[in-house]
mmCIF file of C-alpha atoms in Angstrom:
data_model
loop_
_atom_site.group_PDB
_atom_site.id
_atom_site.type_symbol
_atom_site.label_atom_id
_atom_site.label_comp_id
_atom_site.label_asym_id
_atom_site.label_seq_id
_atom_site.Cartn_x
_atom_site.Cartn_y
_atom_site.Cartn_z
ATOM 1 C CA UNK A 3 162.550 -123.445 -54.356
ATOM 2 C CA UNK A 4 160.401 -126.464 -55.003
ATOM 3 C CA UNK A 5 156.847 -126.246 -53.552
ATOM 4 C CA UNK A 6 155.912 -128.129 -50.655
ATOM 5 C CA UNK A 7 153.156 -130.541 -50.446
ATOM 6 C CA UNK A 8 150.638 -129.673 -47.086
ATOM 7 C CA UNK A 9 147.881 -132.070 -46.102
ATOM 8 C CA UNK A 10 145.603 -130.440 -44.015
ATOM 9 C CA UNK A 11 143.354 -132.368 -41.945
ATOM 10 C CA UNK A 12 140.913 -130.901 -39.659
ATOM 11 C CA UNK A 13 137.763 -128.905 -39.508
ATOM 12 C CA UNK A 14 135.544 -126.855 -41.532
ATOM 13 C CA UNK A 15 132.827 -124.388 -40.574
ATOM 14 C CA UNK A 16 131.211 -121.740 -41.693
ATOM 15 C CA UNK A 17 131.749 -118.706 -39.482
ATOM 16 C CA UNK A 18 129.120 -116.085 -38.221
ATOM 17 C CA UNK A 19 131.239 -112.965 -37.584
ATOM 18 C CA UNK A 20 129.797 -110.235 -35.919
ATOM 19 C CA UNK A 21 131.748 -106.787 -34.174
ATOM 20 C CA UNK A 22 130.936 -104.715 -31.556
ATOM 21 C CA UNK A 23 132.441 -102.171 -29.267
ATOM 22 C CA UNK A 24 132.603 -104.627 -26.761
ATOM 23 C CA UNK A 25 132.266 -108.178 -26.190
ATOM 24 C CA UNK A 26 128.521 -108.932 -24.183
ATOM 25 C CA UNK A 27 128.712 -109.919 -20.534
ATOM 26 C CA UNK A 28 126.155 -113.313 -19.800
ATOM 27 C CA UNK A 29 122.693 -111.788 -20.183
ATOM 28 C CA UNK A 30 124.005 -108.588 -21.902
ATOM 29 C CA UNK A 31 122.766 -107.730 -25.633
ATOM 30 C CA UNK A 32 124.900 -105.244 -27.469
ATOM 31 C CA UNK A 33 124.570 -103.645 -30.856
ATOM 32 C CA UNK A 34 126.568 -104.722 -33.277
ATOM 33 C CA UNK A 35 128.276 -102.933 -36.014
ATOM 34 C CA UNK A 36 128.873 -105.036 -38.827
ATOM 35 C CA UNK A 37 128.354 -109.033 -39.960
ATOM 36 C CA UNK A 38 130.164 -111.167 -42.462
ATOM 37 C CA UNK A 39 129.517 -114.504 -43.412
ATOM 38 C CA UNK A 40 132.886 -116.665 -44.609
ATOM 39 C CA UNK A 41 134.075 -119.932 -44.289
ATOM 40 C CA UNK A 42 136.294 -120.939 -41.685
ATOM 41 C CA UNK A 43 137.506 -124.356 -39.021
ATOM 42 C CA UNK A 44 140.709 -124.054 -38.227
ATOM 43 C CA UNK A 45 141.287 -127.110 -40.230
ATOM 44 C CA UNK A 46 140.181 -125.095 -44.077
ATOM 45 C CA UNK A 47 141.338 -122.095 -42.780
ATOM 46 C CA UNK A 48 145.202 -123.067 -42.900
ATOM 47 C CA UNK A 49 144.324 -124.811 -45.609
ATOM 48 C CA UNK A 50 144.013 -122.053 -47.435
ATOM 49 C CA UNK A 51 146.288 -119.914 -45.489
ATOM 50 C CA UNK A 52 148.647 -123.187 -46.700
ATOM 51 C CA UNK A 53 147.647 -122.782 -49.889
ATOM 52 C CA UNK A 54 148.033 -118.564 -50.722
ATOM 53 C CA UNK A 55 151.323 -119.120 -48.666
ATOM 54 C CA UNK A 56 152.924 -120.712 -51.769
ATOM 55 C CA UNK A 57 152.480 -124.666 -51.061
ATOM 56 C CA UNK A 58 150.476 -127.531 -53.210
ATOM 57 C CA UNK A 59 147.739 -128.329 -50.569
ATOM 58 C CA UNK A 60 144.827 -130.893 -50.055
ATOM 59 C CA UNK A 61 142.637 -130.547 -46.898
ATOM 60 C CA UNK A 62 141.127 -133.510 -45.470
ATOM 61 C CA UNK A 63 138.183 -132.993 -43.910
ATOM 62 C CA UNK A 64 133.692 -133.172 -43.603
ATOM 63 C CA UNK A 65 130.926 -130.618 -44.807
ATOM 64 C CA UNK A 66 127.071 -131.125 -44.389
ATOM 65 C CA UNK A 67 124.914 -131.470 -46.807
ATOM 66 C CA UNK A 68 123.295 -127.902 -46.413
ATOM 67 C CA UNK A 69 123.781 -124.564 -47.866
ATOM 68 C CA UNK A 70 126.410 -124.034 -45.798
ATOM 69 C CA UNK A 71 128.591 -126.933 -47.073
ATOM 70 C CA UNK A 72 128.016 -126.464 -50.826
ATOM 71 C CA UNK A 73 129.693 -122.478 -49.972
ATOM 72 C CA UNK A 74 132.452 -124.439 -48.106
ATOM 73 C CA UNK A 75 133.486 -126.779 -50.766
ATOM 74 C CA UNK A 76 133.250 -123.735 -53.448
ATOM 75 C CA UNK A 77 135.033 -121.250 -51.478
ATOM 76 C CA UNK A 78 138.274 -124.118 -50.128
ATOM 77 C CA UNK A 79 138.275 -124.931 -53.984
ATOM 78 C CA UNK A 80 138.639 -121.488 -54.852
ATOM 79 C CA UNK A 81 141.359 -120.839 -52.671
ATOM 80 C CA UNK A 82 143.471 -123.227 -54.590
ATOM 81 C CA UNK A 83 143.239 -126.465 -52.295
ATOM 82 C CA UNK A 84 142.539 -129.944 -53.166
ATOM 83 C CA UNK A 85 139.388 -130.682 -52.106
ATOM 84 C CA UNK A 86 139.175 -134.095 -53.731
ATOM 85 C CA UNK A 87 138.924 -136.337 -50.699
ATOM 86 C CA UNK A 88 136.917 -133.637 -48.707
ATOM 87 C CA UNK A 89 133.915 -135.452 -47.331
ATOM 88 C CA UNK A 90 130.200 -134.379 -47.872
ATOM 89 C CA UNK A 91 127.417 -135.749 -45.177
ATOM 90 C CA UNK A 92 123.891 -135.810 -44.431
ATOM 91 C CA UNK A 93 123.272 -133.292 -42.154
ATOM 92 C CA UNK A 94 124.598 -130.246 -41.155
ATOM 93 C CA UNK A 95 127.951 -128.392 -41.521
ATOM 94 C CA UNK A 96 130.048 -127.212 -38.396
ATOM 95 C CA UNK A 97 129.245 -123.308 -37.457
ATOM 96 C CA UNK A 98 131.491 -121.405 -35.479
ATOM 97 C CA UNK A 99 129.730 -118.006 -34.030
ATOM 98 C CA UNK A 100 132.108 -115.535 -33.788
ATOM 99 C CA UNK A 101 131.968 -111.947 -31.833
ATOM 100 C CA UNK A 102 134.605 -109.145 -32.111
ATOM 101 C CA UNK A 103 135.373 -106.484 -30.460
ATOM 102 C CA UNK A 104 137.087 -102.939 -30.999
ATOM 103 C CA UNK A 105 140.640 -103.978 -30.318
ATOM 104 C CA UNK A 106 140.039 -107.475 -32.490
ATOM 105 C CA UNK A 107 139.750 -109.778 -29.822
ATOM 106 C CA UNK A 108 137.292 -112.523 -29.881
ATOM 107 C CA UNK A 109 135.174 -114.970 -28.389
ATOM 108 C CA UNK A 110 133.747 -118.156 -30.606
ATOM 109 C CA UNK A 111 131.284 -120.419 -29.855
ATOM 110 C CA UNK A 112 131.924 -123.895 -32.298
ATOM 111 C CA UNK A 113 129.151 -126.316 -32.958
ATOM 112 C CA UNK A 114 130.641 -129.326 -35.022
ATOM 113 C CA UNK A 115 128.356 -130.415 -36.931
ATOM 114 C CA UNK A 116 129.856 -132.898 -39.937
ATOM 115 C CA UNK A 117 133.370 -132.330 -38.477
ATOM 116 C CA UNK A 118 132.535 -134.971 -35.184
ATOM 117 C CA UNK A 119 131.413 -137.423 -38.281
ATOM 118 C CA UNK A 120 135.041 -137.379 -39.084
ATOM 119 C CA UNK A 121 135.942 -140.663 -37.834
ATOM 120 C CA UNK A 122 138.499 -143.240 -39.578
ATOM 121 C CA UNK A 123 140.990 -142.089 -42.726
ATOM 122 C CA UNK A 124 139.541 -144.038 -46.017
ATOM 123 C CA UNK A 125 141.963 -145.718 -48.071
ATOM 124 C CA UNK A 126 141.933 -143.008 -50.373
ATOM 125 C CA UNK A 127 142.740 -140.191 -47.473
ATOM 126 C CA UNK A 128 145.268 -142.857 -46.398
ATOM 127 C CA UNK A 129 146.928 -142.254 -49.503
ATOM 128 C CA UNK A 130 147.118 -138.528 -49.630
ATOM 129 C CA UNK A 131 148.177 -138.376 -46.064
ATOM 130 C CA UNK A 132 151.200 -140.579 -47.049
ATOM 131 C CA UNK A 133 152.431 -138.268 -50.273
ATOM 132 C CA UNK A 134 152.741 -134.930 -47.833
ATOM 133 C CA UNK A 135 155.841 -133.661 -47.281
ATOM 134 C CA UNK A 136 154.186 -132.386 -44.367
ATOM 135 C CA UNK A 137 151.042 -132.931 -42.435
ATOM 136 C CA UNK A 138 149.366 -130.331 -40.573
ATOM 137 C CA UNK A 139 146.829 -130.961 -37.963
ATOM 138 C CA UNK A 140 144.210 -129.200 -35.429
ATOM 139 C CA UNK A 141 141.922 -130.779 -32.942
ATOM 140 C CA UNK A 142 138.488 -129.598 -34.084
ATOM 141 C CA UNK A 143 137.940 -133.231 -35.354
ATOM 142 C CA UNK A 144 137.741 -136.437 -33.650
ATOM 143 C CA UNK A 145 140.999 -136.846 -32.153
ATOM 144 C CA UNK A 146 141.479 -140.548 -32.754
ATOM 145 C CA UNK A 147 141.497 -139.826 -36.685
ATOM 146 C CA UNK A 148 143.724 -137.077 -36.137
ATOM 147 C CA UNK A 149 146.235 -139.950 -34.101
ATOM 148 C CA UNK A 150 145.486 -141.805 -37.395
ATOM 149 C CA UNK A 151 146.790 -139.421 -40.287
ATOM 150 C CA UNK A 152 149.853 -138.406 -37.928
ATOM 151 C CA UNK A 153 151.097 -141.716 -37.343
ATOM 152 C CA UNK A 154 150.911 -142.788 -41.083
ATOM 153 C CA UNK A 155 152.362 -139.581 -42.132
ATOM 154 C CA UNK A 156 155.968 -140.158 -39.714
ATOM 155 C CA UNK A 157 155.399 -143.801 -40.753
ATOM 156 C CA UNK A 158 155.705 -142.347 -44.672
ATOM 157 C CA UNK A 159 158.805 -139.739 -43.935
ATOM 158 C CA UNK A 160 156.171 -136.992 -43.300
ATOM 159 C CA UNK A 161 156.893 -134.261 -40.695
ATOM 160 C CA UNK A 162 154.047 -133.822 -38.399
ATOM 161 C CA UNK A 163 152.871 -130.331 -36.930
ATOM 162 C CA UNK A 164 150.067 -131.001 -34.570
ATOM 163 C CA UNK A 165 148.372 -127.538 -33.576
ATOM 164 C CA UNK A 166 146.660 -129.070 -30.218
ATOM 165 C CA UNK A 167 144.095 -126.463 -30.403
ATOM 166 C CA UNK A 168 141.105 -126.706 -28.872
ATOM 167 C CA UNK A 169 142.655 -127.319 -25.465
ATOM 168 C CA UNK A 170 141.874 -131.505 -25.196
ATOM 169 C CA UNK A 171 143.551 -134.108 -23.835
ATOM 170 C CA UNK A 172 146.045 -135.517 -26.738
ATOM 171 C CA UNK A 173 147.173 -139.240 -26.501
ATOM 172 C CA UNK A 174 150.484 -140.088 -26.439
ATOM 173 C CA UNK A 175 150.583 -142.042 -29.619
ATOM 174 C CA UNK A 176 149.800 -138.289 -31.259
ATOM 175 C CA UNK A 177 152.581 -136.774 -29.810
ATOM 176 C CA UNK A 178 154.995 -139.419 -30.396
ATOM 177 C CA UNK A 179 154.207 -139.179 -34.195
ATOM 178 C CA UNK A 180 154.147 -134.812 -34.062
ATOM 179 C CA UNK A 181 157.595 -133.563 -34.957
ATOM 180 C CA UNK A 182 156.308 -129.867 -33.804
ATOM 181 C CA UNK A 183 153.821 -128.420 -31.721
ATOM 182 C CA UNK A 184 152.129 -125.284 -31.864
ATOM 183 C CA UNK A 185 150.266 -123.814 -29.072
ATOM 184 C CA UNK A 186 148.803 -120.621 -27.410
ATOM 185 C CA UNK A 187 149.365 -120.344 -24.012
ATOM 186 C CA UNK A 188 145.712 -121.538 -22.418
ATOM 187 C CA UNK A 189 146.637 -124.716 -24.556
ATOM 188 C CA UNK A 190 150.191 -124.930 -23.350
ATOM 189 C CA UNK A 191 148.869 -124.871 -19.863
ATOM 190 C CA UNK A 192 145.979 -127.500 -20.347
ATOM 191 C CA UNK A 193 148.851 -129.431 -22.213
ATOM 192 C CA UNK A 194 151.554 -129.110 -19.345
ATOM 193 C CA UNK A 195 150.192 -126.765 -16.302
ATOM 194 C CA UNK A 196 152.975 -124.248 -17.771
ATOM 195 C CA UNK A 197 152.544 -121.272 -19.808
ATOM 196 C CA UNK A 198 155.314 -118.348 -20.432
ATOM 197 C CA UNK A 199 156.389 -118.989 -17.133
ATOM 198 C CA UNK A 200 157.928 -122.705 -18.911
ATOM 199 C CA UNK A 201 158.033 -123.172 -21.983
ATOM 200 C CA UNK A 202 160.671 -125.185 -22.037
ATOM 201 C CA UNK A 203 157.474 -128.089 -20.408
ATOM 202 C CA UNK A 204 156.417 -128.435 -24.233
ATOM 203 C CA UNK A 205 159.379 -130.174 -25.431
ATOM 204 C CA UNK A 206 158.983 -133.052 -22.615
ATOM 205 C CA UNK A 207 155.620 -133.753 -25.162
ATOM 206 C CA UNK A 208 157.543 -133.045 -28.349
ATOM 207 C CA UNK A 209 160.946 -132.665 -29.719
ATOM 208 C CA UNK A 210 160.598 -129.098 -31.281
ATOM 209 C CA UNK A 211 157.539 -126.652 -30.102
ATOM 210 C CA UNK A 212 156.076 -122.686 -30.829
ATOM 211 C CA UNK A 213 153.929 -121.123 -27.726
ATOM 212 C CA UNK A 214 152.008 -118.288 -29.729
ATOM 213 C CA UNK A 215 151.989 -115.331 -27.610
ATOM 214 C CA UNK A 216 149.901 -112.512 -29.392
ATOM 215 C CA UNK A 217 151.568 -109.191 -29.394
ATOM 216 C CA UNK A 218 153.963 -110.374 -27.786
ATOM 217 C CA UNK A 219 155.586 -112.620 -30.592
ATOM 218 C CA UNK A 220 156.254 -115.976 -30.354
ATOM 219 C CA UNK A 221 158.433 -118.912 -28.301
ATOM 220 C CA UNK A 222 160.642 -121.437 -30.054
ATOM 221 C CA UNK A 223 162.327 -124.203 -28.898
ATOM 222 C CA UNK A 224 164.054 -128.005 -29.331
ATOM 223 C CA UNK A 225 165.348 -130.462 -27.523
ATOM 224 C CA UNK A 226 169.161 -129.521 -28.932
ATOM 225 C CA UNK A 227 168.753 -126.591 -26.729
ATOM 226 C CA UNK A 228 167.250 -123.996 -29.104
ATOM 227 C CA UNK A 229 165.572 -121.281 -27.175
ATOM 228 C CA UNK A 230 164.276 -118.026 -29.100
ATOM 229 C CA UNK A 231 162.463 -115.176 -28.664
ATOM 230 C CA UNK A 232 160.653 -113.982 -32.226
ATOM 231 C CA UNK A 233 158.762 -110.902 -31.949
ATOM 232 C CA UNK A 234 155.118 -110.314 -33.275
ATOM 233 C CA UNK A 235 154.900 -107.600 -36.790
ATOM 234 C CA UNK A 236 153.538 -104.779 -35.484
ATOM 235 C CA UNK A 237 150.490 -103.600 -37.345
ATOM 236 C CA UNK A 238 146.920 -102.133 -36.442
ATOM 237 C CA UNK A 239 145.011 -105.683 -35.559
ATOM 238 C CA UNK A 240 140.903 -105.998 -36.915
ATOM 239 C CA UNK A 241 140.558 -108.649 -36.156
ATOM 240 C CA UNK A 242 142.604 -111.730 -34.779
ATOM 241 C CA UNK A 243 140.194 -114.786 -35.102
ATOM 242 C CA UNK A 244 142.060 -116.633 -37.782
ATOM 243 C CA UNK A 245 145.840 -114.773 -36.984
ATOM 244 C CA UNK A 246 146.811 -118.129 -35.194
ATOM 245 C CA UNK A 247 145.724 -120.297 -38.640
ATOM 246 C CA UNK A 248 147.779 -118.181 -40.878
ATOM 247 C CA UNK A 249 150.864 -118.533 -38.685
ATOM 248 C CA UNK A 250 150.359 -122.128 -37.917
ATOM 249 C CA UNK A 251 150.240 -122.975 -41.826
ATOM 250 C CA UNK A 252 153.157 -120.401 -42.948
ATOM 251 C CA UNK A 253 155.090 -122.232 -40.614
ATOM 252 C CA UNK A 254 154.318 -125.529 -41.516
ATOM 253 C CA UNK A 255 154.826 -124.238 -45.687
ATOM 254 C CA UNK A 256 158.354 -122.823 -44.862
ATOM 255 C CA UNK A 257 159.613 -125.787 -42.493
ATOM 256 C CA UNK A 258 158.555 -127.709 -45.784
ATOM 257 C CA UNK A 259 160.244 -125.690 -48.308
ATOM 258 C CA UNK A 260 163.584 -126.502 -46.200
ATOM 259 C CA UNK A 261 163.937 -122.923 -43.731
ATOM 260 C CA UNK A 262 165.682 -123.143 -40.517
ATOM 261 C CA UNK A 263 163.148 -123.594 -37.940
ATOM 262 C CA UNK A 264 163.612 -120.335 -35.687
ATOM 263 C CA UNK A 265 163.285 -118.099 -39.613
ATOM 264 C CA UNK A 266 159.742 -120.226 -40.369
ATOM 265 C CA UNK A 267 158.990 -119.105 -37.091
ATOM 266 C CA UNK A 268 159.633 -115.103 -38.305
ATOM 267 C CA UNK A 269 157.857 -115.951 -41.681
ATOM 268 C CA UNK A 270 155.110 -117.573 -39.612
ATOM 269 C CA UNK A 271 154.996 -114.193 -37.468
ATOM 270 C CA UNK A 272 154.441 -111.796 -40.325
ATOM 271 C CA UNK A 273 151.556 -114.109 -41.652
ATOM 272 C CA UNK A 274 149.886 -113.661 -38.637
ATOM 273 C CA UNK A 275 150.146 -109.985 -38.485
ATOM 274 C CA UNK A 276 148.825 -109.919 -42.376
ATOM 275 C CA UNK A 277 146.002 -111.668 -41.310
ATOM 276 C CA UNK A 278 144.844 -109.636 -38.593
ATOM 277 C CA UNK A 279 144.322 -106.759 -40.226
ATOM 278 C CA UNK A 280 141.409 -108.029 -42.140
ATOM 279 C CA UNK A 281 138.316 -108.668 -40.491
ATOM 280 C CA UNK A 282 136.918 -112.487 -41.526
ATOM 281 C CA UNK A 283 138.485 -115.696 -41.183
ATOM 282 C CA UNK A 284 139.861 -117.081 -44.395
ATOM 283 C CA UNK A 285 139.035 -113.732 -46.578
ATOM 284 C CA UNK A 286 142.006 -112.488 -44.251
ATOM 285 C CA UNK A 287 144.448 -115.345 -44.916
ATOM 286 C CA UNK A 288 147.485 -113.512 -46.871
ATOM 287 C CA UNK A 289 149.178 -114.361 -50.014
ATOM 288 C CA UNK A 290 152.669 -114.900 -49.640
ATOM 289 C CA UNK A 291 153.854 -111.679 -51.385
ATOM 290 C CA UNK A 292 151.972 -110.447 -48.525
ATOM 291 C CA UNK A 293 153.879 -112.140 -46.327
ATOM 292 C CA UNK A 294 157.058 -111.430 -47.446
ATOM 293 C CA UNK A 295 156.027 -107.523 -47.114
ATOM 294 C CA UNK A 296 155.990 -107.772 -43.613
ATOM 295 C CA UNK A 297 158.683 -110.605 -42.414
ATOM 296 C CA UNK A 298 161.341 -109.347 -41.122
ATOM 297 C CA UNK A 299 164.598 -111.518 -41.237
ATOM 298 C CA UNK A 300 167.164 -111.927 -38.269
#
């Protein structure tokens, strides 16, 4: 199978994880349990997860000139990614604080930090954006340079998978250059006023699109009338904060190696249940051996 070039752009952050029993109530202080410190931005996380999933990866993106961005660039390197055209400026690097509870669930405050300097693709970027086979894109960074890489990629014979998280307005141009969209349900709702309830709303934005559903699996479908059902992997969940990345990216790696849509989605699914049973963000990312452990084919 011949590996698949990702380009990755979006955000990076370093991530503040702490758990607890419980997630605090406004005005509430709880005791934690444990802390990690690992990198993380949806944007390097399925990076990497791109990257351990079997694909040749580069990740577009911007980390500050502090502590925190030298660990970035080290740890995204690491990992096996192309960090050439990774941006480095004055200032400070995005930090996401994020709080877990017992049953893995989250809540994450984001503060951007070098991602918002992320505006305009440099000739060089430019370049790499227009030798992936696919591009894969979040919406942690400004989203006119996000517009930017998508419509050169489809210009260059690129397919496009726009993850429109955050939930933000996206312009049309975007969505006219993503060939599939991947969202949870709050951002399928922001995106159309439809959630499970109609799914079906997501493909009046794009021709092929995944609503992420948890536990409960996952939602495919296209505009030839594809509609599927793929059910989560069943494991004991640590922690989902990054879950969502790892899918997002598996499914972007096997769409690019040349799967059928609906059995990326099923690869895609057992990512995400790898990665959420590790607590962390990209220290949970799976390889793709682990991957293959838990997909389970049609």
């Amino acid at each position: 199978m011949r590996q698949t070039r990702v380009v990755v752009v979006g955000s990076a952050n370093m991530d503040l994880v702490g758990t607890a029993p419980a997630l605090p109530r406004p005005g509430e202080t709880l005791l934690g349990t444990d802390f990690v410190m690992v990198p993380g931005g949806k944007g390097a996380n399925q990076a990497v997860a791109a990257a351990r999933a079997g694909a040749s990866c580069a990740f577009l993106g911007a980390i500050g000139s502090d502590s925190f961005g030298v660990t970035l660039r080290a740890r995204i390197t690491a990992a096996g990614v192309d960090t050439g055209q990774l941006r480095t400026t004055y200032g400070t690097s995005g930090v996401a604080l994020v709080m877990v509870n017992a049953e893995g669930e989250n809540a994450i405050l984001v503060s951007p930090g070098a991602n918002a300097s992320m505006t305009g693709l440099t000739e060089p970027e430019l370049t790499a954006v227009r030798g992936a086979d696919v591009l894969l894109a979040q919406l942690e960074i400004p989203v006119a340079t996000v517009t930017e890489a998508a419509v050169v990629a489809r210009a260059a014979g690129a397919r496009v998978v726009l993850n429109a998280a955050p939930a933000v307005p996206v312009p049309p141009e975007l969505l006219a250059a993503t060939d599939l969209l991947v969202v949870n349900e709050t951002e399928a709702h922001a995106l159309t006023g439809h959630g499970l309830d109609e799914p079906s709303a997501l493909l009046d934005l794009a021709p092929r699109a995944v609503l992420t559903l948890g536990a409960q699996g996952a939602w495919y479908g296209d505009r030839d009338g594809t509609a599927v059902h793929v059910p989560a992997v069943k494991v004991d969940v640590v922690d989902s904060t990054a879950a969502g990345d790892a899918f997002t990216a598996a499914l972007a790696v096997a769409w690019g190696e040349g799967r059928d849509v609906v059995d990326a989605v099923r690869w895609a699914a057992a990512a995400g249940a790898a990665c959420a049973r590790r607590l962390g963000a990209s220290v949970a990312l799976p390889t793709r051996a682990e991957i293959d452990e838990l997909y389970v084919p049609a």
